[in-house]
Coordinates of C-alpha atoms and ligand atoms in Angstrom, one line a residue:
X1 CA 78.7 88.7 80.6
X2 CA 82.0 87.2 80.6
X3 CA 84.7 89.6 81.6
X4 CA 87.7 89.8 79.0
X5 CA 90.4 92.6 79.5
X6 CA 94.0 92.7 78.1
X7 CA 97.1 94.3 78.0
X8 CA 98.6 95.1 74.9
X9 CA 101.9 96.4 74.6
X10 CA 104.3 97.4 72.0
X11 CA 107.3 96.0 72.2
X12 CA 109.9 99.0 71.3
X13 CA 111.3 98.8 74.4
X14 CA 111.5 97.9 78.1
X15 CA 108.0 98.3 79.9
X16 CA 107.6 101.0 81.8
X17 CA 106.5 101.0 84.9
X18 CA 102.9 102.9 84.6
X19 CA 102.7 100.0 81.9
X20 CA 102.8 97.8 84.9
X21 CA 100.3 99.5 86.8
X22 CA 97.8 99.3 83.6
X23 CA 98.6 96.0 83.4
X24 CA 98.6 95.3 87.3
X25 CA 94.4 97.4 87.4
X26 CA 93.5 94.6 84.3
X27 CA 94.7 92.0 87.1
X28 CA 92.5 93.8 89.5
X29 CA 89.6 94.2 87.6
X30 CA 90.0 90.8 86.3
X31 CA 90.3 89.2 89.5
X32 CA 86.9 90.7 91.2
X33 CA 84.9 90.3 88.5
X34 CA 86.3 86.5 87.8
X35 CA 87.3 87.4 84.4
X36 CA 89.9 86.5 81.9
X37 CA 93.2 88.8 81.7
X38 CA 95.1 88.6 78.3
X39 CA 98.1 89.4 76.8
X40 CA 98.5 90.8 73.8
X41 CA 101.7 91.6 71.7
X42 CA 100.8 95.1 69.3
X43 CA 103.7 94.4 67.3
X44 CA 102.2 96.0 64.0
X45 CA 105.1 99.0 63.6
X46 CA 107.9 97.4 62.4
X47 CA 109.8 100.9 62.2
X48 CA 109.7 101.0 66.3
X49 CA 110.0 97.4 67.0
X50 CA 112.8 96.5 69.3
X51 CA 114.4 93.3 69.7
X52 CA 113.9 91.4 73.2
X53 CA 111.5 93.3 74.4
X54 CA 109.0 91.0 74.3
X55 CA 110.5 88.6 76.2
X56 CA 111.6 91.5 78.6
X57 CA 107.7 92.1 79.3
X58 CA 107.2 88.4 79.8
X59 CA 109.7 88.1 82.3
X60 CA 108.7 91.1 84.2
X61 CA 105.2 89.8 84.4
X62 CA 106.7 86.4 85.8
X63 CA 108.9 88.6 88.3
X64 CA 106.6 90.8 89.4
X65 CA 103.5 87.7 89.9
X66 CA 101.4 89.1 87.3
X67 CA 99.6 86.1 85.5
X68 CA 97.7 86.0 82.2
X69 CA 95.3 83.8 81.4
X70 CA 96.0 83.9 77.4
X71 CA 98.8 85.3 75.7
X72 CA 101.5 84.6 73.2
X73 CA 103.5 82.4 76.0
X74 CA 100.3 80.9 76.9
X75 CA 98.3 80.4 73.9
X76 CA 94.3 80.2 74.0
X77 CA 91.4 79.7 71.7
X78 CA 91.5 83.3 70.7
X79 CA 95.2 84.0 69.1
X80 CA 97.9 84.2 68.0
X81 CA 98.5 87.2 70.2
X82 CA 101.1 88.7 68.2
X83 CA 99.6 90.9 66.0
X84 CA 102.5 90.3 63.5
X85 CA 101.3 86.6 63.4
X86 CA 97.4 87.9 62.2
X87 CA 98.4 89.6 59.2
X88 CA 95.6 87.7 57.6
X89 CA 92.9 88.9 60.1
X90 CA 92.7 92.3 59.3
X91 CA 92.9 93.0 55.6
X92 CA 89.3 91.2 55.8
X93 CA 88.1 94.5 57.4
X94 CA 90.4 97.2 55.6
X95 CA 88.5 95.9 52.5
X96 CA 85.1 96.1 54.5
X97 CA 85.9 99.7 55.2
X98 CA 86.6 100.8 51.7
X99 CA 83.8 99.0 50.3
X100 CA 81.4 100.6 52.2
X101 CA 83.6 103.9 51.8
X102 CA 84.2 104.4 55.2
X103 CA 88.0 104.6 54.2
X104 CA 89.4 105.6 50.7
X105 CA 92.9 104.4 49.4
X106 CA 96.3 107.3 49.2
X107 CA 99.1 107.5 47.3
X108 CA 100.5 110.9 48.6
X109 CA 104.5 109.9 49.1
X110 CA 106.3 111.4 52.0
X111 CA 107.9 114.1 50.5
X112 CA 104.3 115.5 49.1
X113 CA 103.1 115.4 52.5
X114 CA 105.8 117.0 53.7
X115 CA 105.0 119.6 51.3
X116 CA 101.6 120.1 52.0
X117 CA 102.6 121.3 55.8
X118 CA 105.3 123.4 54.6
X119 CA 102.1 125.3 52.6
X120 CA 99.5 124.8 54.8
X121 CA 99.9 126.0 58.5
X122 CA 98.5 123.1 60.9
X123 CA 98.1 120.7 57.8
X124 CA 95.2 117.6 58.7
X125 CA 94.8 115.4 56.2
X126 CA 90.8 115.6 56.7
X127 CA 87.8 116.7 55.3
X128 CA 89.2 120.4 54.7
X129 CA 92.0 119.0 52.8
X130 CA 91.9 115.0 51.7
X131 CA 89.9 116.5 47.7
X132 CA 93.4 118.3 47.0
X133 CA 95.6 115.2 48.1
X134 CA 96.8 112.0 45.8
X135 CA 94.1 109.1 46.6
X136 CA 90.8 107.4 45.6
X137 CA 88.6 109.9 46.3
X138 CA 90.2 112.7 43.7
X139 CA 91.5 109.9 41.4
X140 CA 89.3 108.0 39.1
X141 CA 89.0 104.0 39.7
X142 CA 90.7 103.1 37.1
X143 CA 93.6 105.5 37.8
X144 CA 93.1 104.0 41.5
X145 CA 93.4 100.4 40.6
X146 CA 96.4 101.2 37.7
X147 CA 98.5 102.8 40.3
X148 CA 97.7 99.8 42.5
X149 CA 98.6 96.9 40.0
X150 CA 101.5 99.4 38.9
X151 CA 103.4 98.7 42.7
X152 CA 102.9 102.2 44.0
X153 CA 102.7 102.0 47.8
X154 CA 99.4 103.1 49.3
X155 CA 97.9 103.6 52.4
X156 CA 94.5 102.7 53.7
X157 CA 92.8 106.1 55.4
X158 CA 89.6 105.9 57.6
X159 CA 87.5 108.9 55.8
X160 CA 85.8 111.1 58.8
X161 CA 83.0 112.8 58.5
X162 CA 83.3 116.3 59.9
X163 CA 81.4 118.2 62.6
X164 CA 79.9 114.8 64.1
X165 CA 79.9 114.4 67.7
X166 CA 81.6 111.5 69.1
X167 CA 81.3 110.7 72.5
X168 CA 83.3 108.2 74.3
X169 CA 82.1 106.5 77.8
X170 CA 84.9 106.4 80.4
X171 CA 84.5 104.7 83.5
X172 CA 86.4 107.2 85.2
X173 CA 86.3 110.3 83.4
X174 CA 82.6 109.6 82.2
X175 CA 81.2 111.2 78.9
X176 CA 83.8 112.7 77.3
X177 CA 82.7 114.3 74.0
X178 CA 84.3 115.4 71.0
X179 CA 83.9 117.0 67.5
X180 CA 84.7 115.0 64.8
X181 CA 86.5 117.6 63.3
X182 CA 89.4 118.1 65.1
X183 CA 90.0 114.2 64.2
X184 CA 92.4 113.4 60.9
X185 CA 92.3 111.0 58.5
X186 CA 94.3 108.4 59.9
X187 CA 95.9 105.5 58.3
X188 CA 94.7 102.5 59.2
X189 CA 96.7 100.2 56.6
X190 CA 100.0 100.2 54.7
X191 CA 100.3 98.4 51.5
X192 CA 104.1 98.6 52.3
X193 CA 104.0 95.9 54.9
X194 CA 100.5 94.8 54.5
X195 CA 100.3 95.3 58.1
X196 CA 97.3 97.5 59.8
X197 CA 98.4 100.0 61.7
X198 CA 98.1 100.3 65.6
X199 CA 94.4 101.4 65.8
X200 CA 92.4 99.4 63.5
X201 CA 95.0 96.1 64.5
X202 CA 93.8 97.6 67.9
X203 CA 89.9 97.5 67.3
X204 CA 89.6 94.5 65.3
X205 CA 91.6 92.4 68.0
X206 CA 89.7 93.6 70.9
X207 CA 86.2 92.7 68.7
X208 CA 88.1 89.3 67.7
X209 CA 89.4 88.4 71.3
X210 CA 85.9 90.0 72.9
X211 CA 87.2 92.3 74.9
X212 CA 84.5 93.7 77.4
X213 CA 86.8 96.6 79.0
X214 CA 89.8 98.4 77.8
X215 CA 91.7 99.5 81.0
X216 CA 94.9 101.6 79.6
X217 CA 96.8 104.6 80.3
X218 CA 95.4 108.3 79.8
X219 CA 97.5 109.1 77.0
X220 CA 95.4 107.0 74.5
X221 CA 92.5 109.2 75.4
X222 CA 93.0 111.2 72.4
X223 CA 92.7 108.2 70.5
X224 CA 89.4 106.6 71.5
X225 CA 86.6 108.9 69.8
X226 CA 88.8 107.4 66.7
X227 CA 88.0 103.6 68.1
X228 CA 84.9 104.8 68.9
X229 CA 84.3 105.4 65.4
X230 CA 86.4 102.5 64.1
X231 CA 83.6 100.4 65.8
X232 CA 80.4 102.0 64.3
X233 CA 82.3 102.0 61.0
X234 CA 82.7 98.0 61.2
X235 CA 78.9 97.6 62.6
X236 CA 80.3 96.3 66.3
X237 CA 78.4 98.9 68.5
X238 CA 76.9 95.9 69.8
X239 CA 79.7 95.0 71.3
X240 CA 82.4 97.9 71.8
X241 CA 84.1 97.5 74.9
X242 CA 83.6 99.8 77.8
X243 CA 87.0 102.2 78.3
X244 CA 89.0 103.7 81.3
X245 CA 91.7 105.9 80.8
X246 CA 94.0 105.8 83.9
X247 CA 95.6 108.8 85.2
X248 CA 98.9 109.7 83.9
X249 CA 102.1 108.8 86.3
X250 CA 103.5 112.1 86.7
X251 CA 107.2 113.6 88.0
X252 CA 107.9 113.4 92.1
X253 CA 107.0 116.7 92.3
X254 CA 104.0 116.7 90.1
X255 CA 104.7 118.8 87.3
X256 CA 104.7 117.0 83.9
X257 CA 105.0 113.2 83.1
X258 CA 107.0 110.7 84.7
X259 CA 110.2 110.0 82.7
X260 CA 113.2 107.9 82.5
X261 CA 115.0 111.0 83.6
X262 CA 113.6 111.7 86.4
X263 CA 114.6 108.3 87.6
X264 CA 118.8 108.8 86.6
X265 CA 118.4 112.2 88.3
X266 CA 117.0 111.0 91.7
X267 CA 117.8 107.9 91.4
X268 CA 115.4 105.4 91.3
X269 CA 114.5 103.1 88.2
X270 CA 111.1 103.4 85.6
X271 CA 111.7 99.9 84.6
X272 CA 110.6 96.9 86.8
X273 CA 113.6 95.0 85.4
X274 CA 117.4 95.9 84.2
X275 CA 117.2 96.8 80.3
X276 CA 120.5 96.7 77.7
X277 CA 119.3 98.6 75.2
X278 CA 120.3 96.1 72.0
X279 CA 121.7 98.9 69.8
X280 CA 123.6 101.7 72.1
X281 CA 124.2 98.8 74.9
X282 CA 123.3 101.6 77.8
X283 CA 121.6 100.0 80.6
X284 CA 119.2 101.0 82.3
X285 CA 118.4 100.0 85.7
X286 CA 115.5 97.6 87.3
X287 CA 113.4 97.5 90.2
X288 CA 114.8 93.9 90.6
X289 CA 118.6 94.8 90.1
X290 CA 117.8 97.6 92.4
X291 CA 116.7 95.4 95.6
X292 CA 113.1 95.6 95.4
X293 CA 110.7 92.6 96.3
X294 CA 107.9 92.1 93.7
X295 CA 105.3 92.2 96.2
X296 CA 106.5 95.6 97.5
X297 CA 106.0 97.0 93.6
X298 CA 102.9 95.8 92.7
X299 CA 101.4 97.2 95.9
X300 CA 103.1 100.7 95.8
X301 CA 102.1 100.8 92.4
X302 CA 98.7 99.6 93.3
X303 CA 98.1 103.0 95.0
X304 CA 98.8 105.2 92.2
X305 CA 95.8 106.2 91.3
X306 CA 93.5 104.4 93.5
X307 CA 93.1 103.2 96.7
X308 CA 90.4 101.2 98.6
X309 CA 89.2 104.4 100.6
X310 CA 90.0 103.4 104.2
X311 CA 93.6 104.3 104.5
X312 CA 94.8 100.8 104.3
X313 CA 98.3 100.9 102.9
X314 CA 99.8 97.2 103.0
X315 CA 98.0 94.8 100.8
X316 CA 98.3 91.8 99.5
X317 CA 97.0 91.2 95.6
X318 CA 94.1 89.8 96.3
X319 CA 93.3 92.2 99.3
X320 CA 93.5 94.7 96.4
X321 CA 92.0 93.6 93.9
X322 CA 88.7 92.3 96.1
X323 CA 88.3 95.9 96.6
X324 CA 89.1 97.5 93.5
X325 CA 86.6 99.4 91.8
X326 CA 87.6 101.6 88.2
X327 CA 84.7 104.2 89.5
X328 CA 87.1 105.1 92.6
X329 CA 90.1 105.7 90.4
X330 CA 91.5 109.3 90.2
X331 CA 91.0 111.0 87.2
X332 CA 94.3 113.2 87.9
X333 CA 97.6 112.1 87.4
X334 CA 99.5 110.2 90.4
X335 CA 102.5 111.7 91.9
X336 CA 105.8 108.8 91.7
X337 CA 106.6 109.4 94.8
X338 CA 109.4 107.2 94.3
X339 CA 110.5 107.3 98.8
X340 CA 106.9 105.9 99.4
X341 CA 107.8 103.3 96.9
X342 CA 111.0 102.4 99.2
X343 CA 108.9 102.6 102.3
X344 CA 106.9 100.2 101.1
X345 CA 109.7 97.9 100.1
X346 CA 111.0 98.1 104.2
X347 CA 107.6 97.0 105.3
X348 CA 107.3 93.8 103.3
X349 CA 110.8 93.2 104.3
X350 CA 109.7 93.2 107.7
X351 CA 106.7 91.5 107.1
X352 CA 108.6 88.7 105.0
X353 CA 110.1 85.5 107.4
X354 CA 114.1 86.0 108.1
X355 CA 114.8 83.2 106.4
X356 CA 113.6 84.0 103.1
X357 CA 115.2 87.7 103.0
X358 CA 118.5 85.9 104.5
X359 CA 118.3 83.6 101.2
X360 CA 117.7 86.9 99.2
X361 CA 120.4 88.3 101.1
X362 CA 122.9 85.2 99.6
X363 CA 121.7 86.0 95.7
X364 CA 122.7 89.7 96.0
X365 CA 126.2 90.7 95.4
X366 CA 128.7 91.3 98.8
X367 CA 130.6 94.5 99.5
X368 CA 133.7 92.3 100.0
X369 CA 135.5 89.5 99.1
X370 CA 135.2 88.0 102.5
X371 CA 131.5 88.7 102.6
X372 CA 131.0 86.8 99.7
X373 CA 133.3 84.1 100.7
X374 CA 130.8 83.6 103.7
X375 CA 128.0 83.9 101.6
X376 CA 129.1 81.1 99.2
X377 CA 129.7 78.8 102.3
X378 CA 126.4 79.6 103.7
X379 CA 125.0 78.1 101.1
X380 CA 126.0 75.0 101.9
X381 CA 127.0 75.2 105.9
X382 CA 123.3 75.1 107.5
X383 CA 125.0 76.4 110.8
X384 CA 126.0 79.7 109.4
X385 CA 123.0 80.1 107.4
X386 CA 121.1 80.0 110.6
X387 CA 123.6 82.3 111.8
X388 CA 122.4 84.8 109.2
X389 CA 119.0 84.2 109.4
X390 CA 119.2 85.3 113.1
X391 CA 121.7 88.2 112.0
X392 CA 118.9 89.1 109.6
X393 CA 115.8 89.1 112.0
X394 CA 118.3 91.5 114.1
X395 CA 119.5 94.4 111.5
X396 CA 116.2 94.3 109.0
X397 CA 114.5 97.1 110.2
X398 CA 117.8 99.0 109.8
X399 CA 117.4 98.6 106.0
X400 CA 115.0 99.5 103.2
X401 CA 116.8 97.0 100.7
X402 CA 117.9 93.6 101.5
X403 CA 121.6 94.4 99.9
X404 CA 121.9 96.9 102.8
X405 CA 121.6 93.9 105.5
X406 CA 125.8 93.3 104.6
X407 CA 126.4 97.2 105.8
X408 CA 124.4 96.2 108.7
X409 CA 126.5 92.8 109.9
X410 CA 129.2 92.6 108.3
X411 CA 130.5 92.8 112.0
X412 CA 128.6 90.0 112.9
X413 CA 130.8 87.8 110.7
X414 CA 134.3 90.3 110.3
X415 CA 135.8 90.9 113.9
X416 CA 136.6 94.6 114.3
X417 CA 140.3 95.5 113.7
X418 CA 139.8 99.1 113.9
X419 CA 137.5 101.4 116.0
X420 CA 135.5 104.5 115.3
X421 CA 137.8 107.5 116.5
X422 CA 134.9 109.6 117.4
X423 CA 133.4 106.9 119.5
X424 CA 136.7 105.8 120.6
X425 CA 137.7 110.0 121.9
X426 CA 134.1 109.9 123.3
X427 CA 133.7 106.4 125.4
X428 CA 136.8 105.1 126.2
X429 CA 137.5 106.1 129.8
X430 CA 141.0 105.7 131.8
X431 CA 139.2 102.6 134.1
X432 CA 137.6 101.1 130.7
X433 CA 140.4 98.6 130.2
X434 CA 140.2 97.9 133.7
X435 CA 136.4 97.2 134.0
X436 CA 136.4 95.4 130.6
X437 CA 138.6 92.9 132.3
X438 CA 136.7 92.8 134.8
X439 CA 133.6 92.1 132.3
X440 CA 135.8 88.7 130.4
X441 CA 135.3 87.2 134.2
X442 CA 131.9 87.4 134.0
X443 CA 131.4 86.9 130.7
X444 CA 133.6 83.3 131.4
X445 CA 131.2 83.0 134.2
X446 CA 127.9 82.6 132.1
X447 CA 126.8 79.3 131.5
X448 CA 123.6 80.0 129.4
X449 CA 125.1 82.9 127.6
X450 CA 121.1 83.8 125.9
X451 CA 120.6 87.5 125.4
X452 CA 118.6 87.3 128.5
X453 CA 120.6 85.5 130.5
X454 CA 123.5 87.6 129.8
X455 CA 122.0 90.6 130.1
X456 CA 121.0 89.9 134.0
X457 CA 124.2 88.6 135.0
X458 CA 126.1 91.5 133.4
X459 CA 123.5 94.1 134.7
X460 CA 123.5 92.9 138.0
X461 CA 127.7 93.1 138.3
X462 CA 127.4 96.4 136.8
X463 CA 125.3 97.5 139.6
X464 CA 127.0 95.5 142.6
X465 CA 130.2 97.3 141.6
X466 CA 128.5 100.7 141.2
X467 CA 130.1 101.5 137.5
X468 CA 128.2 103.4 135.5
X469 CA 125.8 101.5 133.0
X470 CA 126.1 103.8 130.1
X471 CA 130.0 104.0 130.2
X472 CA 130.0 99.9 130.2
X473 CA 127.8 99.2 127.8
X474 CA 129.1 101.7 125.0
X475 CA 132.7 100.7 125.4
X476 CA 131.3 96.7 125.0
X477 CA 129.7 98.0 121.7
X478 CA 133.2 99.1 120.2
X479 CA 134.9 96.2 121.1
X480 CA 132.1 93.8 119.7
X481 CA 131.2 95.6 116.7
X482 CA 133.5 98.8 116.1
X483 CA 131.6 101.4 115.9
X484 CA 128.2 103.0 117.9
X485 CA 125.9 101.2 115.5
X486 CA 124.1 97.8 115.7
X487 CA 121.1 96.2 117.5
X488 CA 120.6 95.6 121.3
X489 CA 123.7 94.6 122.4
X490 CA 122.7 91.3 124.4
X491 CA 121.2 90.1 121.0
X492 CA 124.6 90.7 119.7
X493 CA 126.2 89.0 122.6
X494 CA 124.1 86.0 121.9
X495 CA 124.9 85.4 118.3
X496 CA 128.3 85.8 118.6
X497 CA 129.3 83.5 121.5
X498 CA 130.5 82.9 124.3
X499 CA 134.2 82.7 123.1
X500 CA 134.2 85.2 119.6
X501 CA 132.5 87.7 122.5
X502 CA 135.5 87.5 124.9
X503 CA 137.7 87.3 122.2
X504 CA 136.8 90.7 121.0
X505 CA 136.3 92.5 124.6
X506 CA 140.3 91.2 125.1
X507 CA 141.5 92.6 122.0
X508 CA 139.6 96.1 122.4
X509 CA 141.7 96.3 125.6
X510 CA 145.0 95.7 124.1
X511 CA 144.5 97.8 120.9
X512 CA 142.5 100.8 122.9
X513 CA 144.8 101.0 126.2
Ligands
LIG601 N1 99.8 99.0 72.0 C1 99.3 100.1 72.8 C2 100.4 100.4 73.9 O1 101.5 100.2 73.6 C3 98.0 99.6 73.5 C4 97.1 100.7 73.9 C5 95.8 100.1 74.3 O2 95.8 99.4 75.4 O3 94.9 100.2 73.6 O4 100.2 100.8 75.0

């Protein structure tokens, strides 16, 4: 069997990041089994469409390294993939469906449905109710078909039969069985578009395109014993795809669904990239914007709701997806435990060579003017971007986003011009001016000035002279950098220079004495 799984999302909006895990598990599954991975626009509801989002999703995808192999900005043998572009496909099988009066056509108008539930408490439209409702089953034909030719906007409505079991076979949550019953009437078609709605656009596109799996999120659970049906009803048993409902994403602290909100009030974003919402312009923010490397993501996301059972953490995408398996996923929801999500983002910074985070570094925004100024001219001046690749290799495990490098070493390129007063009350001793004198001698003295070179020659003076180790070396870290922060000092010695090193040290003297 050829393996065929898609994504298919709406666009009425940014994708959301548990949208990017479904999509990310098709990859997976895909991947292993050497199958096709498609992309498919559900654009069907016109009422909820949004503007730009489709692009959004594409360029998310291309972000994030998610590939399809068909899709609207792919093509293939199988589209369009914009369901707004097969109009013409599916009236083929709304009229199948009330031929064989598996569906029957209704005229009720909004405001006598609305009716209806004001009367009746809990109001289906179903078995129990559709003989006192407007449509073709309590009109006659040729009331039916003079309504019709009259203009009067219908809808399509699949009929189900009540008290049938239905059972639906889930690769992770197994059999799950339900009563027909407690299933409405829903519309499958509006005459007032001519456009299917989202479930039979749904099941006639995943017969058309021969989808073999449907891998999507746990809230359409409720609506596959409906496809389920849907695919009896259009004589495709044969051929009806094999489902997975993946566990919901829920809150960091487990109760309830993730939401947008949870991410303003702890601060951290739901969307892989920045969204502008086109009507209200609020933005929202983006695991790009936000400093987060792709690969970091997909693999945090990766482990939502799976993982390949041997407490391996740090994947790559093929790693994963060569031992992903649908059968191990969870079949409860996945806590967003959005700090796990920045630890991973620290360890592919680590894991990623210094000059590629140092050439991220140049694309993100400076804290200051001058920052930026050296930034621009790194671009160009291959000395100083060498400068901050080393800088880089020396601060990264300070941060867990590449932006926080500049907090890091800004010192490294902006010579202190005031000191820490703590520090300052705390290290600077009556004889430190005196031995940091002392220290510019031998500092002049070093030929090789190399972290390691330094390092022994300073030591060893340090301890011909007796002076305490501790004393010299914190007093050397405010003058070079300001503060008590930074990496091993003789690193910072190195990068600086000879002459910017001694520079510093004399200046601490005359501004601290
Ligand atoms: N268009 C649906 C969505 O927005 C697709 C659900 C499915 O994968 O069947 O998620």
């Amino acid at each position: 069997m050829k393996i065929r799984v898609r994504f298919a999302p709406s666009p009425t909006g940014p994708l959301h990041i548990g949208g990017v895990r479904t999509a990310l598990y098709n990859q997976f599954f895909a991947k292993k089994q050497k199958g096709k991975l498609i992309l498919r626009i559900e654009d069907t509801d016109s009422q909820r469409f949004v503007p730009g989002s489709e692009k959004y999703i594409i360029d998310a995808f291309n972000w994030l390294g998610i590939t399809f192999d068909e899709g609207p900005h792919k093509g293939g043998k199988y589209g369009p993939y914009r369901q707004s572009e097969r109009k013409d496909v599916y009236k083929k099988y709304v009229d199948r469906l009330l031929e064989k009066e598996l569906a029957y056509i209704a005229f009720d108008t909004p405001e006598q449905l609305e009716a209806k539930r004001a009367e009746i408490p809990n109001f289906q439209y179903d078995a129990s109710t559709r003989l006192s409702m407007k449509n073709s089953l309590t009109l006659s034909r040729e009331e039916t078909e003079d309504w019709i030719a009259a203009g009067k906007q219908y809808v399509v409505r699949i009929k189900i039969e009540p008290n049938q079991t239905i059972a639906v076979n889930d690769l992770i949550r197994g059999e799950v069985v339900v009563n027909s019953s407690i299933l409405d009437d829903k519309v499958l078609y509006k005459s007032s578009d001519r456009l299917p709605t989202y479930h039979l656009a749904n099941i006639v596109d995943d017969h058309l395109m021969e989808i073999t799996h449907v891998i999507r999120g746990e809230e359409w659970l409720p609506s596959a014993p409906l496809h389920v049906l849907l695919y009896h009803y259009l004589g495709w048993e044969d051929t009806m795809p094999q489902f997975a409902h993946l566990p919901l994403l829920l809150k960091p602290e487990g109760n309830g669904k993730l939401s947008k909100r949870d991410g303003d009030r702890l601060g951290f974003p739901v969307f892989p990239l920045q969204w502008q919402d086109p009507k209200t312009g609020e933005i929202a923010s983006g695991y790009r914007e936000s400093g987060y490397l792709p690969e970091a993501v997909l693999n945090f996301l990766a482990l939502l709701g799976w993982n390949p059972g041997d407490g391996r953490e740090l994947l790559s995408i093929d790693e994963l997806a060569a031992c992903f398996a649908l059968e191990k996923c969870s079949r409860s929801g996945a806590k967003f435990d959005y700090k796990k999500g920045e630890w991973f983002n620290h360890q592919y910074i680590q894991s990623k060579p210094n000059e590629e985070i140092a050439t991220l570094l140049l694309a993100t925004p400076s804290p200051c003017e001058t920052l930026q100024e050296i930034a621009n001219q790194a671009r160009t001046d291959n000395a100083l971007f060498e400068k901050l690749v080393k800088v880089t290799g020396l601060v990264k495990e300070r941060v867990n986003f590449v932006k926080e490098i500049w907090d890091q070493a800004a010192f490294f390129f902006i010579a202190p011009t005031a000191y820490d007063e703590k520090t300052v009350k705390k290290r600077w001793k009556e004889d430190s001016a005196a031995q940091l004198t002392e220290l510019t001698e031998v500092l002049e003295s070093i030929t090789d000035f190399t972290a390691a070179c330094s390092e022994k020659t300073v030591l060893q003076w340090i301890e011909s002279k007796g002076y305490p180790l501790g004393n010299i070396m914190n007093v050397l870290r405010l003058a070079l950098v300001g503060e008590a922060k930074g990496p091993h000092i003789f690193d910072i010695t190195e990068v600086l220079g000879k002459e910017e090193v001694i520079r510093r040290v004399k200046r601490a003297i005359t501004n601290l004495n």
